[in-house]
Amino acid sequence: MNTDKHVYKIIHLAGSSPDGMEAAIGTAIGKAAKTLRNLRWFEVTQTRGHIEDGRIAHWQVILRVGFTLEEDGQ
């Protein structure tokens, strides 16, 4: 595969976790990696949280995730 030229498919994912933003990102990427190949990058586009009793109870992040398309014959 020529590494100088890439074409990426871009998808949106939502991940959530009570353990923070990084864990919410990890949830989304980890789940996607089970069914998608060639994941290459992500961008956090939105961050939300749920508040209970004056404390952060849950984080949610929206990600754009790019993965490279496979060459013909792969």
Short mmCIF file of N, CA and C in Angstrom, two decimals, residues 13-16 22-34 39 61-63 65:
data_model
loop_
_atom_site.label_atom_id
_atom_site.label_comp_id
_atom_site.label_asym_id
_atom_site.label_seq_id
_atom_site.Cartn_x
_atom_site.Cartn_y
_atom_site.Cartn_z
N LEU A 13 -19.24 8.75 15.96
CA LEU A 13 -19.53 7.83 17.06
C LEU A 13 -19.85 8.62 18.31
N ALA A 14 -20.65 8.03 19.18
CA ALA A 14 -20.91 8.59 20.51
C ALA A 14 -20.44 7.57 21.53
N GLY A 15 -19.62 8.00 22.46
CA GLY A 15 -19.17 7.13 23.53
C GLY A 15 -19.53 7.74 24.87
N SER A 16 -19.76 6.90 25.86
CA SER A 16 -20.11 7.43 27.18
C SER A 16 -19.44 6.62 28.27
N GLU A 22 -11.85 10.72 28.75
CA GLU A 22 -10.93 9.76 28.14
C GLU A 22 -11.54 8.36 28.10
N ALA A 23 -12.22 7.98 29.15
CA ALA A 23 -12.88 6.67 29.18
C ALA A 23 -14.03 6.62 28.17
N ALA A 24 -14.75 7.72 27.99
CA ALA A 24 -15.84 7.76 27.01
C ALA A 24 -15.28 7.63 25.59
N ILE A 25 -14.16 8.28 25.32
CA ILE A 25 -13.50 8.14 24.02
C ILE A 25 -13.05 6.70 23.83
N GLY A 26 -12.46 6.12 24.85
CA GLY A 26 -12.01 4.73 24.78
C GLY A 26 -13.14 3.76 24.54
N THR A 27 -14.29 4.02 25.13
CA THR A 27 -15.47 3.17 24.92
C THR A 27 -15.86 3.17 23.45
N ALA A 28 -15.93 4.35 22.85
CA ALA A 28 -16.33 4.47 21.45
C ALA A 28 -15.31 3.83 20.52
N ILE A 29 -14.04 4.14 20.71
CA ILE A 29 -12.99 3.60 19.84
C ILE A 29 -12.87 2.09 20.01
N GLY A 30 -12.93 1.62 21.25
CA GLY A 30 -12.82 0.18 21.51
C GLY A 30 -13.93 -0.62 20.85
N LYS A 31 -15.14 -0.11 20.93
CA LYS A 31 -16.28 -0.80 20.30
C LYS A 31 -16.15 -0.78 18.78
N ALA A 32 -15.78 0.36 18.21
CA ALA A 32 -15.63 0.47 16.76
C ALA A 32 -14.52 -0.45 16.25
N ALA A 33 -13.45 -0.58 17.01
CA ALA A 33 -12.32 -1.41 16.59
C ALA A 33 -12.67 -2.89 16.49
N LYS A 34 -13.77 -3.29 17.12
CA LYS A 34 -14.19 -4.70 17.04
C LYS A 34 -14.79 -5.04 15.68
N LEU A 39 -8.59 1.82 11.62
CA LEU A 39 -8.87 3.08 12.31
C LEU A 39 -7.57 3.86 12.42
N VAL A 61 -19.18 11.82 24.73
CA VAL A 61 -18.43 12.52 23.70
C VAL A 61 -18.91 12.07 22.33
N ILE A 62 -18.91 13.00 21.40
CA ILE A 62 -19.19 12.71 20.00
C ILE A 62 -17.86 12.83 19.26
N LEU A 63 -17.54 11.81 18.48
CA LEU A 63 -16.26 11.76 17.77
C LEU A 63 -16.47 11.66 16.28
N VAL A 65 -14.37 9.86 13.43
CA VAL A 65 -13.31 8.85 13.37
C VAL A 65 -13.01 8.56 11.91
#
